[in-house]
Amino acid sequence: MWRLRRAAVACEVCQSLVKRSSGIKGSLPLQKLHLVSRSVYHSHHPTLKLQRPQFRTSFHQFSSLANLPLRKLKLSPIKYGYQPRRNFWPARLAARLLKLRYLILGSAVGGGYTAKKTFDQWKDMIPDLSDYKWIVPDIVWEIDEYIDLEKIRKALPNSDDLAKLAPDFDKIVESLSLLKDFFTTGSPGETAFRATDHGSESDKHYRKVTDKEKIDQLQEELLHTQLKYQRILERLEKENKELRKLVLQKDDKGIHHRKLKKSLIDMYSEVLDVLSDYDASYNTQDHLPRVVVVGDQSAGKTSVLEMIAQARIFPRGSGEMMTRSPVKVTLSEGPHHVALFKDSSREFDLTKEEDLAALRHEIELRMRKNVKEGCTVSPETISLNVKGPGLQRMVLVDLPGVINTVTSGMAPDTKETIFSISKAYMQNPNAIILCIQDGSVDAERSIVTDLVSQMDPHGRRTIFVLTKVDLAEKNVASPSRIQQIIEGKLFPMKALGYFAVVTGKGNSSESIEAIREYEEEFFQNSKLLKTSMLKAHQVTTRNLSLAVSDCFWKMVRESVEQQADSFKATRFNLETEWKNNYPRLRELDRNELFEKAKNEILDEVISLSQVTPKHWEEILQQSLWERVSTHVIENIYLPAAQTMNSGTFNTTVDIKLKQWTDKQLPNKAVEVAWETLQEEFSRFMTEPKGKEHDDIFDKLKEAVKEESIKRHKWNDFAEDSLRVIQHNALEDRSISDKQQWDAAIYFMEEALQARLKDTENAIENMIGPDWKKRWLYWKNRTQEQFVHNETKNELEKMLKCNEEHPAYLASDEITTVRKNLESRGVEVDPSLIKDTWHQVYRRHFLKTALNHCNLCRRGFYYYQRHFVDSELECNDVVLFWRIQRMLAITANTLRQQLTNTEVRRLEKNVKEVLEDFAEDSEKKVKLLTGKRVQLAEDLKKVREIQEKLDAFIEALHQEK
């Protein structure tokens, strides 16, 4: 009976173990039960009727020794009472173990031979790489000289830290002790009940583990462990940065003379820069990904970007709008933490406070330069590259903060302009929207969330970031409200991910390291993590940077090839249009056309130096006489000639020539020379070149000519030196030969005849048409012309009576003429008589002077004798010879100054103007216009974009 009781108790133990087992569905196989239960027949259990053969089959199926032959057991009949029975199971077990040694030894020998044979085959298959050792940089073989392995070993976690991550062996031993108790000596009943007691104790222990205090303790330990190993990871990354920086610095110094490839993110940034200048005239829009940072004003957008860039690079202000135009920031990895603009070669060292201040000042200046007068913000983008060790590669665009109200000092359309700029960037279907929300203000006051939800209603490319979480946790009464904000339950917008960050204590002088330490310390003690409202991967700007970078590159890989295909189609359309419209012309864009025009203009300027001296002097002398002839005749010759006395004539001439030379003549001569240079320069610039002439350059040449002339200034010392030369020339009265005398008479006759012709025209206009014109052309005189004609006739009668009449009428003579006219019924005013007399006497005097010139043609002999014993006086011929000689000397002097100095200075001015125009893209667009220029410009842009996209895609595939 004691055997039956023991079997019943064992069955109950088995059932209790099966019911309490967790994680196993259905009934347990027999071998999982205690040995006591398996060693007892279950025929006496009320629910089981097991036969002996079935028991043997079950044992053979689940036993660990099932592969060994089993001997049939002979069971003795059950008898009441205790009967000792001999058992030889140790001997049988030893025999089976002896058989196992042969199997193990054979397997070891065979496995070793097979492994050696396989290794030899793989060794023969490996190619000989000894010839390719040059591919591996020398730095790899010398890595131990640059990397402190001992320092890295010390930075790794020690055995105590790793032991905390290992499982609790005490608990495992405690669990195994349960099984050990079943094999201890003692009565089977005691063993079974002991197992039952331990099962009840384990249930109590399990209930203790599921208590809330234990869960909180485990969560806190997990948080501490994560933060601890995150700090270890950051320390290792910092060591890695320093090592990479050292390697790159060694490489920059020329250890390895190889050409470094451009980084992937730099190639992508160049594509975006080219696209920003491309005018989408052919419906090829820019759909390449970039991270667009949007948010309300003062929400912390700039601070988040600075944490990602690991430098305080943006200008800051307390509540004032600082971001006035989009700023494209390209983050890439490099040996030094530096920043540089796309259009500048200056590098700002971000580890130095002076360079940081200079960079912030430069960004502010560029923003204010982009903003036009009367505006507050500008859509023009500032491109900035930031490189540094450990930076996540991506392209971010910081946009002006969205405002709700236009304050004083802002343009009235500021709000609408900011909305249009934000929409222009967010409507790109591949742009990643980084929505920044201030956690310290009420969520209902947010403006940007509605704008983001309109542009991305399904939240497929939006990442929500809650800033200033430290202030939010301090001020918000219910922490669950922050959780609702993070989970997007308070906003209509959806997002790919939600993050919470802390960007400092509000002090603009805080360093990035201090902000990061404060952020980690805050989240380590924050209730948001301890109460599981936030997960560990949703906090800190470092996790945000990693998530944004991963999302950015995923979007790039998915969309860049499609964008490249669209530009290939655009290129084909543009090339077809060019072939149809301009089949014989080369595709020159605006810059290439400008260079071609520049060479033509410089060639034309050089042509000025090839003008002959004779041509310069002829045009200078002629132009100078045209400028001064009126002054010479009216103010010098006529007043002196009317004196009717040789001595008085010469005295008057000398005085007036001296005054003229001191005050006016040198200045007039310089003006004439400068105008002559302009005329010749314009003639060369505008002269048609035949079939080679391209009218597309006309506007540019005209602008260059005007600007060069405007900038050119004649040498100030030229007038002083010229004054001395002219004064000496006018002082000379000695005519050396008859040829010079005849030339002076010819010059005088030409001047007087030109004045006489002008006087005749003036009189004709005064008195009207004569009788011939009146009869032939049916013209009549006006009443005023009739009065002038009657007055002229009366004055001519007076001159016939006295041909040597002085130049001025006496008052009694005016009265006589007026009364004579009144007697014929002509009313006349004394002023009209004087005006008419001036022209009549001037004609009379010029005719007399011309007659005198004819007499002086034979007067050179008397001149040599100083007109002694001769009534002929030719002082007026000597005057015109002096004027003519002064003009020749002045023209020669100006010609020398032109060819030696001024032409070179003008050429220099033209080069400076062309250089300034070359840097001014707006000027080139204004001066080089037309369909041909625009088509070539678009074709060049599309080709450049396609080439850069193809190179980027190839590099992207290689990296993948």
CSV table of C-alpha atoms in Angstrom, one decimal, residues 635-855:
chain,number,residue,atom,x,y,z
A,635,ASN,CA,36.8,139.2,-77.5
A,636,ILE,CA,40.3,139.6,-78.8
A,637,TYR,CA,40.5,140.4,-82.5
A,638,LEU,CA,37.4,142.7,-83.1
A,639,PRO,CA,38.0,144.9,-80.0
A,640,ALA,CA,41.7,145.3,-80.9
A,641,ALA,CA,41.1,145.9,-84.6
A,642,GLN,CA,38.6,148.6,-84.0
A,643,THR,CA,41.2,150.8,-82.3
A,644,MET,CA,42.7,151.8,-85.7
A,645,ASN,CA,46.1,152.1,-84.1
A,646,SER,CA,49.0,149.7,-84.4
A,647,GLY,CA,50.4,150.2,-80.9
A,648,THR,CA,47.0,150.1,-79.3
A,649,PHE,CA,46.2,147.0,-81.3
A,650,ASN,CA,49.2,145.0,-80.1
A,651,THR,CA,48.8,146.2,-76.5
A,652,THR,CA,45.1,145.2,-76.4
A,653,VAL,CA,46.0,141.8,-78.0
A,654,ASP,CA,48.8,141.0,-75.5
A,655,ILE,CA,46.6,141.9,-72.5
A,656,LYS,CA,43.7,139.9,-73.7
A,657,LEU,CA,45.8,136.9,-74.6
A,658,LYS,CA,47.5,136.9,-71.2
A,659,GLN,CA,44.1,136.9,-69.4
A,660,TRP,CA,42.8,134.2,-71.7
A,661,THR,CA,45.8,132.0,-71.1
A,662,ASP,CA,45.7,132.3,-67.4
A,663,LYS,CA,42.0,131.6,-66.9
A,664,GLN,CA,40.3,129.7,-69.7
A,665,LEU,CA,42.6,128.4,-72.4
A,666,PRO,CA,44.3,125.4,-70.6
A,667,ASN,CA,41.0,124.2,-69.2
A,668,LYS,CA,39.3,124.5,-72.6
A,669,ALA,CA,42.2,122.5,-74.2
A,670,VAL,CA,41.9,119.7,-71.6
A,671,GLU,CA,38.2,119.5,-72.2
A,672,VAL,CA,38.7,119.3,-75.9
A,673,ALA,CA,41.3,116.5,-75.5
A,674,TRP,CA,39.0,114.5,-73.2
A,675,GLU,CA,36.1,114.9,-75.6
A,676,THR,CA,38.3,113.9,-78.5
A,677,LEU,CA,39.3,110.7,-76.6
A,678,GLN,CA,35.7,109.9,-75.9
A,679,GLU,CA,34.7,110.4,-79.5
A,680,GLU,CA,37.5,108.1,-80.8
A,681,PHE,CA,36.7,105.5,-78.1
A,682,SER,CA,33.0,105.6,-79.0
A,683,ARG,CA,33.8,105.4,-82.7
A,684,PHE,CA,35.8,102.2,-82.2
A,685,MET,CA,33.2,100.7,-79.8
A,686,THR,CA,30.2,101.4,-82.1
A,687,GLU,CA,31.8,100.9,-85.5
A,688,PRO,CA,30.1,98.0,-87.2
A,689,LYS,CA,32.4,94.9,-87.8
A,690,GLY,CA,30.5,93.6,-90.8
A,691,LYS,CA,29.3,90.0,-90.7
A,692,GLU,CA,31.1,89.4,-87.4
A,693,HIS,CA,29.1,92.0,-85.6
A,694,ASP,CA,26.8,90.7,-82.9
A,695,ASP,CA,24.2,93.1,-81.8
A,696,ILE,CA,23.6,91.2,-78.6
A,697,PHE,CA,26.7,93.1,-77.2
A,698,ASP,CA,25.6,96.6,-78.1
A,699,LYS,CA,23.9,97.4,-74.8
A,700,LEU,CA,26.9,96.0,-72.9
A,701,LYS,CA,29.4,98.1,-74.9
A,702,GLU,CA,27.4,101.2,-74.5
A,703,ALA,CA,27.2,100.7,-70.7
A,704,VAL,CA,31.0,100.0,-70.5
A,705,LYS,CA,31.8,103.1,-72.5
A,706,GLU,CA,29.6,105.4,-70.3
A,707,GLU,CA,30.8,104.0,-67.1
A,708,SER,CA,34.5,104.2,-68.2
A,709,ILE,CA,34.2,107.8,-69.3
A,710,LYS,CA,32.4,108.6,-66.0
A,711,ARG,CA,35.2,107.2,-64.0
A,712,HIS,CA,38.1,108.7,-66.1
A,713,LYS,CA,39.6,111.9,-64.8
A,714,TRP,CA,42.3,113.9,-66.6
A,715,ASN,CA,45.6,114.4,-64.8
A,716,ASP,CA,45.3,117.5,-62.6
A,717,PHE,CA,48.9,118.6,-63.4
A,718,ALA,CA,48.2,118.7,-67.1
A,719,GLU,CA,46.6,122.2,-67.0
A,720,ASP,CA,49.5,123.7,-65.2
A,721,SER,CA,52.1,122.4,-67.6
A,722,LEU,CA,49.9,123.2,-70.6
A,723,ARG,CA,49.4,126.8,-69.4
A,724,VAL,CA,53.2,127.5,-69.4
A,725,ILE,CA,53.5,126.0,-72.9
A,726,GLN,CA,50.6,128.0,-74.3
A,727,HIS,CA,51.8,131.2,-72.7
A,728,ASN,CA,55.3,130.8,-74.3
A,729,ALA,CA,53.8,130.0,-77.7
A,730,LEU,CA,51.6,133.2,-77.7
A,731,GLU,CA,54.5,135.4,-76.6
A,732,ASP,CA,56.4,134.5,-79.8
A,733,ARG,CA,55.8,137.0,-82.7
A,734,SER,CA,58.6,135.9,-85.1
A,735,ILE,CA,57.5,134.4,-88.3
A,736,SER,CA,60.5,132.7,-89.8
A,737,ASP,CA,59.5,132.2,-93.4
A,738,LYS,CA,57.1,133.1,-96.2
A,739,GLN,CA,55.4,129.7,-95.9
A,740,GLN,CA,54.3,130.4,-92.3
A,741,TRP,CA,53.2,133.9,-93.4
A,742,ASP,CA,51.0,132.5,-96.1
A,743,ALA,CA,49.6,129.8,-93.7
A,744,ALA,CA,48.7,132.5,-91.2
A,745,ILE,CA,46.9,134.6,-93.9
A,746,TYR,CA,45.0,131.5,-95.1
A,747,PHE,CA,44.0,130.7,-91.5
A,748,MET,CA,42.8,134.2,-91.0
A,749,GLU,CA,40.8,134.3,-94.2
A,750,GLU,CA,39.1,131.0,-93.3
A,751,ALA,CA,38.2,132.3,-89.9
A,752,LEU,CA,36.9,135.7,-91.2
A,753,GLN,CA,34.9,134.1,-94.0
A,754,ALA,CA,33.3,131.7,-91.6
A,755,ARG,CA,32.3,134.7,-89.4
A,756,LEU,CA,31.1,136.6,-92.4
A,757,LYS,CA,28.9,133.7,-93.5
A,758,ASP,CA,27.4,133.5,-90.0
A,759,THR,CA,26.8,137.3,-90.1
A,760,GLU,CA,25.1,137.1,-93.5
A,761,ASN,CA,22.8,134.3,-92.2
A,762,ALA,CA,21.9,136.4,-89.2
A,763,ILE,CA,21.1,139.4,-91.3
A,764,GLU,CA,19.0,137.3,-93.7
A,765,ASN,CA,17.0,135.9,-90.8
A,766,MET,CA,16.6,139.4,-89.4
A,767,ILE,CA,15.3,141.1,-92.7
A,768,GLY,CA,13.5,138.1,-94.2
A,769,PRO,CA,13.7,136.7,-97.8
A,770,ASP,CA,14.9,139.0,-100.6
A,771,TRP,CA,12.9,139.7,-103.7
A,772,LYS,CA,14.2,136.6,-105.6
A,773,LYS,CA,13.0,134.2,-102.8
A,774,ARG,CA,9.7,136.1,-102.5
A,775,TRP,CA,9.0,135.6,-106.2
A,776,LEU,CA,10.3,132.1,-106.6
A,777,TYR,CA,9.2,130.5,-103.3
A,778,TRP,CA,6.1,132.7,-102.6
A,779,LYS,CA,7.4,133.9,-99.2
A,780,ASN,CA,6.7,137.3,-97.6
A,781,ARG,CA,8.3,139.3,-94.9
A,782,THR,CA,6.8,139.9,-91.5
A,783,GLN,CA,6.2,143.3,-90.1
A,784,GLU,CA,9.2,143.0,-87.8
A,785,GLN,CA,11.4,141.8,-90.7
A,786,PHE,CA,10.1,144.8,-92.8
A,787,VAL,CA,11.2,147.2,-90.0
A,788,HIS,CA,14.6,145.5,-89.8
A,789,ASN,CA,15.0,145.7,-93.5
A,790,GLU,CA,14.2,149.5,-93.6
A,791,THR,CA,16.6,150.0,-90.7
A,792,LYS,CA,19.4,148.1,-92.4
A,793,ASN,CA,19.0,150.1,-95.6
A,794,GLU,CA,19.2,153.3,-93.6
A,795,LEU,CA,22.3,152.2,-91.7
A,796,GLU,CA,24.1,151.0,-94.9
A,797,LYS,CA,23.6,154.6,-96.4
A,798,MET,CA,25.4,155.9,-93.3
A,799,LEU,CA,28.3,153.5,-93.7
A,800,LYS,CA,28.7,154.4,-97.4
A,801,CYS,CA,29.1,158.0,-96.4
A,802,ASN,CA,31.7,157.1,-93.8
A,803,GLU,CA,33.5,153.8,-94.3
A,804,GLU,CA,35.8,154.3,-91.4
A,805,HIS,CA,32.9,154.8,-88.9
A,806,PRO,CA,33.7,153.4,-85.4
A,807,ALA,CA,31.9,150.4,-84.1
A,808,TYR,CA,29.4,152.2,-82.0
A,809,LEU,CA,26.6,154.6,-83.0
A,810,ALA,CA,26.4,158.0,-81.3
A,811,SER,CA,23.0,158.9,-79.7
A,812,ASP,CA,22.5,161.7,-82.3
A,813,GLU,CA,23.1,159.2,-85.1
A,814,ILE,CA,20.4,156.9,-83.6
A,815,THR,CA,18.0,159.8,-83.5
A,816,THR,CA,18.7,160.7,-87.1
A,817,VAL,CA,18.1,157.2,-88.3
A,818,ARG,CA,14.9,156.9,-86.3
A,819,LYS,CA,13.5,160.2,-87.7
A,820,ASN,CA,14.4,159.2,-91.2
A,821,LEU,CA,12.5,156.0,-90.8
A,822,GLU,CA,9.5,157.8,-89.3
A,823,SER,CA,9.4,160.1,-92.2
A,824,ARG,CA,8.8,157.0,-94.4
A,825,GLY,CA,6.1,155.8,-92.0
A,826,VAL,CA,8.3,153.2,-90.1
A,827,GLU,CA,8.1,153.3,-86.4
A,828,VAL,CA,11.3,151.9,-84.9
A,829,ASP,CA,12.7,151.5,-81.4
A,830,PRO,CA,16.3,152.6,-80.6
A,831,SER,CA,17.3,149.1,-79.3
A,832,LEU,CA,16.2,147.7,-82.7
A,833,ILE,CA,18.5,150.2,-84.4
A,834,LYS,CA,21.4,149.1,-82.2
A,835,ASP,CA,20.9,145.4,-82.9
A,836,THR,CA,20.7,146.0,-86.6
A,837,TRP,CA,23.7,148.2,-86.5
A,838,HIS,CA,25.7,145.5,-84.8
A,839,GLN,CA,25.2,143.0,-87.6
A,840,VAL,CA,25.5,145.6,-90.4
A,841,TYR,CA,28.8,147.0,-89.0
A,842,ARG,CA,30.1,143.4,-88.3
A,843,ARG,CA,29.6,142.5,-92.0
A,844,HIS,CA,31.2,145.7,-93.1
A,845,PHE,CA,34.2,145.2,-90.8
A,846,LEU,CA,34.7,141.5,-91.9
A,847,LYS,CA,34.6,142.5,-95.6
A,848,THR,CA,37.2,145.2,-94.9
A,849,ALA,CA,39.4,142.7,-93.0
A,850,LEU,CA,39.3,140.2,-95.9
A,851,ASN,CA,40.3,142.9,-98.3
A,852,HIS,CA,43.2,143.7,-95.9
A,853,CYS,CA,44.2,140.1,-96.0
A,854,ASN,CA,44.7,140.2,-99.7
A,855,LEU,CA,46.9,143.3,-99.4
